[in-house]
Amino acid sequence: MPISDRIGPHLPALRRYARALTGTQSSGDAYVAATLETILIDTSMMPEGDDDRTRLFGLLTRIVSSLPVSMTPGAGSITPGMETPFDLSGVPPLGRQALLLATVEGFSVEKTAEILEAEESTIRALLDTAFAEIAAQAETGIMIIEDEPLIALDLAHMVSGMGHRVTGIARTQAEAETLWSDSRPGLVLADVRLADGSSGIDAVNAILARTTIPVIFITAYPERLLTGERPEPAFLVSKPFNPEQVKVLINQALLFTPQARAAA
């Protein structure tokens, strides 16, 4: 496949990332252009069969790091096209890059570490710092719908560790509806199959009929949600889940869902 065909589909995301790093589209585009020129000079930088997206972001990151960049107001903005919704000045530059790659561009911790040429443990620590900074400015209540006690406790511990409140744990649809009415959380973590045979999907639909809040489904039965028969959830994690993935999704919901930001 021609190298232009391999690169083309990734350019919009690459420009978005470069803009967020530099603060302006013109500065970001200059770095993207420098990345493309580097590849044209040495096509071996993009070996056939490699992960083109990860390779491109890695090249851009190295070029940004090696050349001086004037960071304008808005640099590091999480929501492209909007003023920075959170003050991340206390987060190290590498941490802001990791946050952008994980939340905006959807890279895993492993791929983020590869792009930034850092240890995975370092990236996890940087993300935890960034997530804590966001939670300090946008702390919200998170409701858990989960009938397995150990999993529910793990999720509750994770949510608390991120700096958010656990409004309660529901094991059935009826408990979930009552808990929502009593606590009015800003975000819901939900399983699909519940203790009494009731459905987490029905519980969520009942809640969403009365309000609009982000929901993250964490389930061993993703096929029950990915049917094409109804609007599919924006946030879905399969069990057994990776805690870092759930943390990233919680922050995506807080960053990109107006209702979540309003509740926070």
XYZ file of N, CA and C in Angstrom:
792
model
N 0.846 -1.188 0.000
C 0.000 0.000 0.000
C 0.892 1.252 0.000
N 0.580 2.250 -0.849
C 1.362 3.489 -0.843
C 1.378 4.110 0.551
N 2.517 4.719 0.907
C 2.654 5.254 2.251
C 1.654 6.375 2.505
N 1.284 7.125 1.434
C 0.299 8.199 1.596
C -1.059 7.640 1.999
N -1.410 6.476 1.471
C -2.684 5.848 1.823
C -2.667 5.346 3.264
N -1.493 4.968 3.741
C -1.385 4.498 5.125
C -1.454 5.651 6.120
N -0.911 6.788 5.719
C -0.845 7.932 6.632
C -2.136 8.743 6.623
N -2.743 8.899 5.450
C -3.889 9.785 5.276
C -4.992 9.649 6.312
N -5.468 8.439 6.600
C -6.586 8.314 7.550
C -6.268 8.799 8.968
N -4.978 8.902 9.298
C -4.601 9.272 10.662
C -4.308 10.767 10.818
N -4.296 11.516 9.710
C -3.907 12.927 9.773
C -4.852 13.792 10.612
N -6.184 13.623 10.519
C -7.049 14.471 11.360
C -6.750 14.328 12.851
N -6.560 13.088 13.303
C -6.259 12.870 14.723
C -4.877 13.421 15.068
N -3.921 13.275 14.151
C -2.568 13.783 14.394
C -2.592 15.303 14.519
N -3.375 15.976 13.677
C -3.501 17.440 13.755
C -4.176 17.856 15.060
N -5.184 17.114 15.472
C -5.881 17.428 16.720
C -4.917 17.350 17.906
N -4.126 16.280 17.937
C -3.169 16.089 19.025
C -2.115 17.192 19.021
N -1.600 17.522 17.829
C -0.573 18.561 17.724
C -1.126 19.911 18.153
N -2.371 20.174 17.807
C -2.993 21.438 18.225
C -3.114 21.506 19.735
N -3.535 20.411 20.352
C -3.689 20.397 21.804
C -2.342 20.585 22.500
N -1.270 20.040 21.919
C 0.055 20.164 22.518
C 0.594 21.581 22.422
N 0.360 22.248 21.288
C 0.986 23.546 21.041
C 0.074 24.722 21.354
N -1.229 24.527 21.320
C -2.161 25.595 21.652
C -2.797 26.274 20.468
N -2.239 26.105 19.261
C -2.846 26.696 18.070
C -2.787 25.699 16.922
N -3.730 25.832 15.987
C -3.728 24.940 14.841
C -2.519 25.173 13.954
N -2.106 26.449 13.811
C -0.968 26.747 12.932
C 0.312 26.123 13.468
N 0.547 26.237 14.777
C 1.748 25.625 15.356
C 1.682 24.107 15.247
N 0.489 23.554 15.544
C 0.330 22.106 15.450
C 0.576 21.606 14.044
N 0.028 22.313 13.061
C 0.202 21.891 11.666
C 1.663 21.968 11.231
N 2.406 22.920 11.778
C 3.827 23.023 11.439
C 4.568 21.769 11.897
N 4.220 21.253 13.070
C 4.858 20.046 13.562
C 4.393 18.809 12.793
N 3.129 18.798 12.398
C 2.651 17.681 11.574
C 3.389 17.681 10.237
N 3.555 18.881 9.639
C 4.281 18.987 8.367
C 5.721 18.502 8.522
N 6.351 18.860 9.646
C 7.720 18.404 9.889
C 7.775 16.890 10.023
N 6.745 16.305 10.621
C 6.675 14.845 10.752
C 6.576 14.191 9.381
N 5.720 14.735 8.524
C 5.545 14.174 7.190
C 6.814 14.332 6.354
N 7.491 15.468 6.502
C 8.740 15.675 5.759
C 9.799 14.671 6.201
N 9.836 14.375 7.485
C 10.791 13.387 7.999
C 10.542 12.020 7.373
N 9.271 11.666 7.219
C 8.931 10.374 6.628
C 9.289 10.351 5.143
N 9.060 11.473 4.443
C 9.386 11.539 3.015
C 10.887 11.398 2.791
N 11.667 11.990 3.699
C 13.123 11.900 3.582
C 13.611 10.489 3.862
N 12.981 9.838 4.824
C 13.400 8.489 5.220
C 12.148 7.629 5.430
N 11.720 6.958 4.377
C 10.495 6.150 4.448
C 10.638 4.943 5.369
N 11.883 4.610 5.749
C 12.073 3.494 6.672
C 11.525 3.823 8.069
N 11.201 5.098 8.289
C 10.592 5.486 9.560
C 9.189 4.899 9.709
N 8.598 4.483 8.570
C 7.260 3.890 8.579
C 7.327 2.509 7.934
N 7.913 1.514 8.618
C 8.063 0.187 8.028
C 6.719 -0.470 7.749
N 6.638 -1.188 6.643
C 5.420 -1.899 6.259
C 5.067 -2.926 7.334
N 3.773 -3.008 7.653
C 3.313 -3.981 8.619
C 3.371 -3.496 10.055
N 3.894 -2.280 10.254
C 3.957 -1.731 11.602
C 2.597 -1.120 11.972
N 2.438 -0.739 13.237
C 1.237 -0.034 13.691
C 1.393 1.418 13.265
N 0.807 1.773 12.107
C 1.028 3.095 11.519
C 0.599 4.229 12.452
N -0.533 4.067 13.117
C -1.041 5.140 13.981
C -0.089 5.400 15.145
N 0.330 4.332 15.816
C 1.248 4.490 16.931
C 2.575 5.066 16.464
N 3.061 4.598 15.334
C 4.327 5.083 14.794
C 4.254 6.578 14.478
N 3.153 7.029 13.861
C 2.996 8.445 13.518
C 2.995 9.327 14.760
N 2.220 8.925 15.771
C 2.155 9.722 16.990
C 3.498 9.740 17.700
N 4.228 8.629 17.631
C 5.546 8.589 18.233
C 6.523 9.530 17.534
N 6.485 9.547 16.196
C 7.352 10.445 15.437
C 7.029 11.901 15.742
N 5.743 12.232 15.747
C 5.343 13.614 16.042
C 5.808 14.014 17.440
N 5.645 13.133 18.406
C 6.035 13.451 19.775
C 7.530 13.699 19.878
N 8.323 12.896 19.165
C 9.772 13.087 19.204
C 10.164 14.413 18.559
N 9.478 14.791 17.479
C 9.790 16.051 16.802
C 9.404 17.240 17.681
N 8.245 17.164 18.319
C 7.835 18.235 19.230
C 8.840 18.371 20.373
N 9.350 17.253 20.863
C 10.282 17.271 21.987
C 11.654 17.798 21.591
N 12.025 17.598 20.324
C 13.373 17.965 19.893
C 13.469 19.396 19.385
N 12.336 20.010 19.047
C 12.329 21.377 18.534
C 11.609 22.287 19.520
N 12.086 23.529 19.664
C 11.424 24.435 20.612
C 10.001 24.733 20.186
N 9.115 24.827 21.161
C 7.724 25.131 20.877
C 7.242 26.181 21.860
N 6.564 27.192 21.341
C 5.994 28.235 22.179
C 4.586 27.825 22.553
N 4.371 27.525 23.842
C 3.071 27.075 24.305
C 2.165 28.274 24.528
N 1.119 28.402 23.762
C 0.192 29.510 23.880
C -0.921 29.159 24.844
N -1.682 30.168 25.322
C -2.810 29.864 26.205
C -3.746 28.858 25.553
N -4.123 27.846 26.304
C -4.980 26.795 25.749
C -4.214 25.542 25.415
N -2.872 25.610 25.422
C -2.091 24.415 25.141
C -2.359 23.376 26.208
N -2.499 22.145 25.777
C -2.843 21.081 26.702
C -4.334 20.971 26.917
N -5.111 21.732 26.138
C -6.564 21.683 26.277
C -7.066 20.284 25.988
N -7.986 19.809 26.816
C -8.488 18.454 26.651
C -9.600 18.390 25.622
N -10.416 19.428 25.539
C -11.532 19.410 24.610
C -11.187 20.257 23.398
N -10.850 19.645 22.238
C -10.466 20.411 21.062
C -11.539 21.412 20.681
N -11.096 22.656 20.428
C -12.034 23.669 19.993
C -12.679 24.433 21.136
N -12.365 24.082 22.380
C -12.939 24.766 23.533
C -11.815 25.288 24.403
N -12.125 26.263 25.246
C -11.143 26.684 26.233
C -10.892 25.525 27.199
N -9.693 25.506 27.772
C -9.331 24.417 28.668
C -10.327 24.313 29.813
N -11.059 23.205 29.953
C -12.045 23.088 31.012
C -11.426 22.820 32.377
N -10.157 22.401 32.397
C -9.471 22.118 33.655
C -8.102 22.768 33.640
N -7.665 23.230 34.789
C -6.327 23.784 34.928
C -5.365 22.635 35.193
N -4.572 22.305 34.183
C -3.633 21.190 34.311
C -2.200 21.676 34.437
N -2.040 22.937 34.885
C -0.699 23.501 34.994
C 0.154 22.753 36.011
N -0.503 22.087 36.970
C 0.243 21.325 37.960
C 0.661 19.956 37.488
N 0.217 19.568 36.292
C 0.565 18.260 35.731
C 1.796 18.422 34.843
N 2.829 17.598 35.005
C 4.027 17.719 34.171
C 3.681 17.604 32.688
N 4.488 18.235 31.814
C 4.208 18.171 30.369
C 4.035 16.739 29.863
N 4.880 15.829 30.324
C 4.751 14.440 29.889
C 3.419 13.860 30.347
N 2.947 14.268 31.520
C 1.659 13.812 32.008
C 0.510 14.342 31.164
N 0.611 15.601 30.707
C -0.435 16.158 29.842
C -0.458 15.422 28.512
N 0.738 15.089 27.995
C 0.793 14.315 26.755
C 0.144 12.951 26.944
N 0.473 12.287 28.055
C -0.117 10.976 28.330
C -1.630 11.079 28.446
N -2.113 12.133 29.096
C -3.557 12.330 29.262
C -4.238 12.517 27.918
N -3.655 13.326 27.050
C -4.217 13.544 25.715
C -4.247 12.247 24.913
N -3.160 11.499 24.963
C -3.082 10.258 24.188
C -4.091 9.235 24.684
N -4.269 9.149 25.999
C -5.156 8.131 26.567
C -6.626 8.516 26.462
N -6.958 9.787 26.753
C -8.362 10.171 26.800
C -8.889 10.678 25.470
N -8.127 11.529 24.799
C -8.605 12.094 23.531
C -8.394 11.114 22.381
N -7.202 10.526 22.307
C -6.871 9.681 21.156
C -7.146 8.204 21.401
N -7.434 7.814 22.637
C -7.861 6.446 22.915
C -6.771 5.401 22.906
N -5.515 5.802 23.096
C -4.430 4.826 23.155
C -4.440 4.126 24.519
N -4.062 2.859 24.523
C -3.914 2.125 25.781
C -2.689 2.647 26.520
N -2.565 2.270 27.792
C -1.395 2.653 28.572
C -0.134 2.127 27.899
N -0.208 0.898 27.384
C 0.964 0.296 26.728
C 1.377 1.090 25.491
N 0.405 1.458 24.659
C 0.710 2.219 23.446
C 1.162 3.638 23.791
N 0.564 4.224 24.814
C 0.974 5.559 25.249
C 2.430 5.543 25.694
N 2.808 4.504 26.439
C 4.199 4.377 26.880
C 5.131 4.220 25.676
N 4.688 3.462 24.692
C 5.512 3.287 23.483
C 5.691 4.609 22.750
N 4.624 5.363 22.599
C 4.689 6.646 21.898
C 5.609 7.623 22.618
N 5.501 7.682 23.939
C 6.281 8.637 24.723
C 7.640 8.090 25.141
N 7.932 6.849 24.718
C 9.214 6.217 25.018
C 9.491 6.245 26.519
N 8.507 5.772 27.271
C 8.604 5.753 28.731
C 8.168 4.388 29.252
N 8.482 4.113 30.485
C 8.050 2.874 31.119
C 6.547 2.932 31.385
N 5.877 1.782 31.275
C 4.447 1.744 31.534
C 4.128 2.210 32.944
N 4.977 1.845 33.914
C 4.742 2.268 35.297
C 4.797 3.784 35.428
N 5.669 4.411 34.655
C 5.775 5.872 34.662
C 4.509 6.501 34.108
N 4.004 5.939 33.006
C 2.793 6.472 32.387
C 1.597 6.311 33.323
N 1.498 5.165 33.984
C 0.391 4.960 34.921
C 0.445 5.992 36.053
N 1.639 6.253 36.556
C 1.781 7.235 37.635
C 1.410 8.635 37.138
N 1.829 8.982 35.937
C 1.509 10.297 35.372
C 0.007 10.449 35.156
N -0.632 9.382 34.657
C -2.076 9.438 34.440
C -2.817 9.561 35.765
N -2.361 8.834 36.774
C -3.002 8.936 38.088
C -2.914 10.370 38.616
N -1.764 11.018 38.401
C -1.601 12.408 38.833
C -2.565 13.327 38.081
N -2.675 13.113 36.763
C -3.578 13.936 35.958
C -5.032 13.693 36.339
N -5.382 12.421 36.562
C -6.762 12.105 36.946
C -7.103 12.736 38.298
N -6.144 12.722 39.221
C -6.380 13.320 40.534
C -6.579 14.823 40.413
N -5.834 15.448 39.507
C -5.983 16.889 39.290
C -7.371 17.210 38.744
N -7.841 16.384 37.815
C -9.183 16.586 37.266
C -10.233 16.362 38.344
N -10.073 15.294 39.132
C -11.043 14.986 40.185
C -11.107 16.106 41.216
N -9.958 16.751 41.485
C -9.946 17.837 42.459
C -10.783 19.016 41.976
N -10.891 19.162 40.644
C -11.659 20.265 40.076
C -13.059 19.836 39.650
N -13.262 18.537 39.500
C -14.559 18.055 39.000
C -14.989 16.805 39.741
N -14.871 16.836 41.064
C -15.290 15.685 41.869
C -16.791 15.462 41.686
N -17.178 14.206 41.503
C -18.586 13.901 41.283
C -18.961 12.598 41.977
N -20.254 12.359 42.090
C -20.734 11.113 42.659
C -20.885 10.054 41.583
N -20.393 8.857 41.862
C -20.460 7.756 40.895
C -21.218 6.597 41.533
N -22.255 6.155 40.840
C -23.108 5.059 41.310
C -22.682 3.763 40.628
N -22.659 2.664 41.384
C -22.224 1.367 40.860
C -23.400 0.396 40.868
N -23.689 -0.189 39.704
C -24.704 -1.234 39.592
C -23.968 -2.540 39.301
N -23.793 -3.365 40.314
C -22.969 -4.577 40.200
C -23.390 -5.559 41.285
N -23.673 -6.809 40.887
C -24.152 -7.792 41.867
C -23.048 -8.675 42.441
N -21.831 -8.626 41.885
C -20.730 -9.416 42.420
C -19.982 -8.585 43.466
N -20.039 -8.964 44.741
C -19.498 -8.123 45.819
C -18.033 -7.731 45.639
N -17.189 -8.680 45.248
C -15.770 -8.360 45.125
C -15.515 -7.355 44.008
N -16.210 -7.535 42.886
C -16.041 -6.589 41.779
C -16.562 -5.218 42.190
N -17.725 -5.193 42.867
C -18.283 -3.921 43.322
C -17.318 -3.201 44.258
N -16.681 -3.950 45.164
C -15.732 -3.345 46.093
C -14.492 -2.835 45.366
N -14.017 -3.598 44.378
C -12.865 -3.154 43.585
C -13.181 -1.838 42.873
N -14.376 -1.760 42.271
C -14.768 -0.543 41.566
C -14.904 0.627 42.539
N -15.502 0.369 43.693
C -15.674 1.426 44.682
C -14.317 1.948 45.164
N -13.382 1.030 45.398
C -12.028 1.425 45.831
C -11.357 2.249 44.745
N -11.499 1.849 43.495
C -10.888 2.571 42.391
C -11.473 3.971 42.268
N -12.808 4.078 42.346
C -13.476 5.376 42.237
C -13.020 6.309 43.363
N -12.974 5.792 44.579
C -12.533 6.600 45.718
C -11.074 7.022 45.555
N -10.256 6.100 45.057
C -8.849 6.408 44.839
C -8.634 7.484 43.797
N -9.590 7.646 42.876
C -9.501 8.693 41.858
C -9.946 10.044 42.398
N -10.515 10.064 43.612
C -10.947 11.320 44.200
C -12.428 11.607 44.062
N -13.206 10.611 43.611
C -14.651 10.794 43.454
C -15.398 10.101 44.592
N -16.706 10.412 44.700
C -17.543 9.807 45.731
C -18.301 8.612 45.157
N -18.417 7.554 45.931
C -19.288 6.437 45.574
C -20.637 6.712 46.241
N -21.674 6.923 45.420
C -22.982 7.243 46.007
C -23.702 5.997 46.508
N -23.238 4.817 46.106
C -23.835 3.579 46.574
C -23.657 2.462 45.568
N -23.959 1.248 46.005
C -23.860 0.064 45.149
C -25.228 -0.613 45.102
N -25.723 -0.857 43.898
C -27.019 -1.525 43.716
C -26.786 -2.902 43.108
N -27.550 -3.896 43.572
C -27.384 -5.267 43.093
C -28.520 -5.695 42.160
N -29.599 -4.927 42.108
C -30.754 -5.264 41.273
C -31.265 -4.010 40.584
N -32.164 -4.209 39.610
C -32.744 -3.063 38.916
C -33.513 -2.172 39.887
N -34.312 -2.772 40.755
C -35.109 -1.984 41.705
C -34.197 -1.165 42.624
N -33.115 -1.797 43.119
C -32.181 -1.071 43.976
C -31.527 0.078 43.220
N -31.207 -0.154 41.955
C -30.549 0.871 41.149
C -31.448 2.091 40.966
N -32.726 1.862 40.674
C -33.638 2.978 40.460
C -33.835 3.769 41.751
N -33.934 3.056 42.877
C -34.085 3.732 44.164
C -32.827 4.516 44.519
N -31.662 3.896 44.287
C -30.399 4.549 44.612
C -30.209 5.805 43.777
N -30.568 5.728 42.500
C -30.446 6.930 41.664
C -31.342 8.047 42.192
N -32.577 7.726 42.541
C -33.508 8.737 43.052
C -32.992 9.379 44.328
N -32.332 8.588 45.167
C -31.862 9.091 46.459
C -30.552 9.862 46.367
N -29.696 9.507 45.385
C -28.341 10.065 45.380
C -28.019 10.976 44.196
N -28.757 10.833 43.105
C -28.545 11.648 41.893
C -27.057 11.777 41.527
N -26.423 10.678 41.135
C -24.985 10.694 40.801
C -24.721 11.423 39.487
N -23.447 11.706 39.238
C -23.064 12.333 37.978
C -22.631 11.335 36.934
N -22.471 10.054 37.315
C -21.996 9.025 36.388
C -22.385 7.664 36.948
N -22.620 6.698 36.067
C -23.030 5.354 36.483
C -22.089 4.316 35.886
N -21.632 3.379 36.719
C -20.927 2.179 36.266
C -21.918 1.024 36.389
N -22.188 0.301 35.307
C -23.273 -0.684 35.344
C -22.880 -2.019 34.742
N -23.284 -3.095 35.419
C -23.203 -4.443 34.874
C -24.487 -4.707 34.092
N -24.530 -5.796 33.340
C -25.710 -6.135 32.538
C -26.605 -7.127 33.268
N -26.035 -8.234 33.766
C -26.819 -9.259 34.452
C -26.729 -9.031 35.956
N -27.906 -8.869 36.612
C -27.930 -8.520 38.028
C -28.401 -9.680 38.899
N -28.377 -9.481 40.226
C -28.520 -10.572 41.187
C -29.827 -11.344 41.066
N -30.949 -10.659 40.895
C -32.244 -11.342 40.890
C -32.705 -11.697 39.483
N -31.765 -11.686 38.525
C -32.129 -11.967 37.141
C -32.595 -10.754 36.384
N -32.655 -9.597 37.055
C -33.049 -8.371 36.368
C -31.888 -7.857 35.531
N -32.165 -6.825 34.766
C -31.206 -6.363 33.770
C -30.647 -4.990 34.107
N -29.323 -4.893 34.036
C -28.691 -3.595 34.193
C -29.035 -2.663 33.058
N -29.287 -3.228 31.879
C -29.692 -2.412 30.731
C -31.033 -1.752 31.023
N -31.983 -2.531 31.552
C -33.295 -1.973 31.893
C -33.165 -0.928 32.994
N -32.288 -1.185 33.963
C -32.078 -0.218 35.039
C -31.560 1.101 34.480
N -30.575 1.009 33.602
C -30.002 2.218 33.006
C -31.041 2.936 32.152
N -31.803 2.181 31.357
C -32.826 2.818 30.526
C -33.863 3.542 31.372
N -34.220 2.959 32.517
C -35.182 3.606 33.406
C -34.612 4.910 33.964
N -33.327 4.906 34.267
C -32.670 6.117 34.785
C -32.571 7.174 33.687
N -32.154 6.737 32.484
C -31.977 7.685 31.381
C -33.298 8.243 30.875
N -34.409 7.586 31.211
C -35.716 8.134 30.845
C -36.045 9.363 31.688
N -35.325 9.522 32.818
C -35.601 10.627 33.726
C -34.480 11.661 33.784
N -33.312 11.313 33.250
C -32.196 12.247 33.281
C -31.222 11.878 32.172
N -30.204 12.702 31.967
C -29.164 12.413 30.983
C -27.819 12.452 31.686
N -27.243 11.290 31.916
C -25.922 11.206 32.529
C -25.124 10.135 31.802
N -23.799 10.223 31.834
C -22.981 9.202 31.178
C -23.020 7.879 31.929
N -22.990 6.794 31.167
C -23.016 5.443 31.727
C -21.865 4.636 31.122
N -21.132 3.941 31.959
C -20.093 3.024 31.504
C -20.541 1.611 31.851
N -20.756 0.780 30.836
C -21.125 -0.613 31.087
C -19.853 -1.450 31.263
N -19.827 -2.231 32.323
C -18.715 -3.147 32.589
C -19.329 -4.534 32.695
N -19.137 -5.369 31.687
C -19.925 -6.592 31.605
C -19.178 -7.748 30.957
N -19.576 -8.945 31.317
C -19.074 -10.152 30.656
C -19.937 -10.508 29.456
N -20.964 -9.702 29.201
C -21.904 -9.987 28.105
C -22.022 -8.797 27.157
N -20.917 -8.359 26.554
C -20.990 -7.189 25.669
C -21.898 -7.419 24.461
N -22.063 -8.691 24.062
C -22.906 -8.973 22.891
C -24.361 -8.570 23.127
N -24.779 -8.456 24.385
C -26.151 -8.043 24.667
C -26.345 -6.545 24.452
N -25.236 -5.811 24.328
C -25.311 -4.374 24.083
C -24.985 -4.023 22.637
N -24.167 -4.841 21.995
C -23.720 -4.562 20.629
C -24.580 -5.325 19.627
N -25.861 -5.018 19.622
C -26.807 -5.736 18.757
C -27.194 -4.958 17.516
N -26.997 -3.650 17.529
C -27.444 -2.818 16.423
C -28.927 -2.521 16.458
N -29.635 -3.036 17.459
C -31.081 -2.837 17.547
C -31.450 -1.584 18.328
N -30.490 -1.021 19.055
C -30.746 0.190 19.840
C -29.461 1.011 19.830
N -29.524 2.287 20.222
C -28.278 3.056 20.325
C -27.296 2.350 21.251
N -26.089 2.135 20.757
C -25.106 1.394 21.538
C -24.356 2.339 22.470
N -23.920 1.832 23.621
C -23.285 2.709 24.616
C -21.968 3.275 24.125
N -21.698 4.522 24.529
C -20.430 5.148 24.154
C -19.271 4.537 24.916
N -19.554 4.005 26.112
C -18.499 3.487 26.978
C -18.835 2.050 27.369
N -17.987 1.124 26.946
C -18.231 -0.297 27.195
C -16.914 -0.998 27.485
N -16.871 -1.729 28.608
C -15.680 -2.476 29.003
C -16.087 -3.923 29.237
N -15.313 -4.848 28.696
C -15.590 -6.270 28.893
C -14.870 -6.782 30.133
N -15.542 -7.670 30.867
C -14.901 -8.364 31.989
C -14.114 -9.557 31.465
N -13.011 -9.904 32.121
C -12.379 -9.171 33.222
C -11.795 -7.858 32.711
N -11.966 -6.781 33.470
C -11.602 -5.460 32.979
C -10.229 -5.041 33.478
N -9.648 -4.124 32.715
C -8.374 -3.514 33.078
C -8.684 -2.223 33.836
N -8.251 -2.085 35.094
C -8.575 -0.877 35.870
C -8.173 0.418 35.177
N -7.013 0.427 34.484
C -6.584 1.642 33.794
C -7.575 2.032 32.707
N -8.140 1.029 32.029
C -9.116 1.317 30.990
C -10.362 1.970 31.581
N -10.819 1.461 32.723
C -12.001 2.040 33.362
C -11.706 3.463 33.822
N -10.526 3.705 34.378
C -10.155 5.054 34.802
C -10.167 6.018 33.624
N -9.616 5.586 32.505
C -9.596 6.432 31.312
C -11.013 6.749 30.862
N -11.885 5.756 30.859
C -13.261 5.980 30.424
C -14.005 6.913 31.366
N -13.772 6.784 32.666
C -14.402 7.708 33.622
C -13.984 9.135 33.307
N -12.707 9.339 33.037
C -12.235 10.691 32.724
C -12.715 11.166 31.364
N -12.839 10.249 30.399
C -13.444 10.633 29.124
C -14.860 11.140 29.333
N -15.616 10.435 30.158
C -16.995 10.837 30.419
C -17.046 12.209 31.078
N -16.152 12.452 32.034
C -16.132 13.734 32.726
C -15.687 14.863 31.806
N -14.729 14.566 30.934
C -14.169 15.594 30.065
C -15.085 15.952 28.904
N -15.767 14.968 28.355
C -16.464 15.182 27.095
C -17.980 15.171 27.199
N -18.540 14.858 28.363
C -19.986 14.824 28.507
C -20.438 16.046 29.287
N -21.173 16.982 28.648
C -21.595 18.204 29.341
C -22.354 17.915 30.633
N -23.204 16.876 30.634
C -23.994 16.583 31.827
C -23.098 16.157 32.984
N -22.030 15.428 32.666
C -21.109 14.998 33.727
C -20.373 16.192 34.301
N -19.947 17.113 33.432
C -19.247 18.299 33.925
C -20.184 19.161 34.756
N -21.451 19.256 34.339
C -22.425 20.050 35.084
C -22.680 19.445 36.458
N -22.790 18.114 36.510
C -23.025 17.443 37.791
C -21.837 17.623 38.719
N -20.621 17.576 38.122
C -19.424 17.763 38.934
C -19.332 19.190 39.467
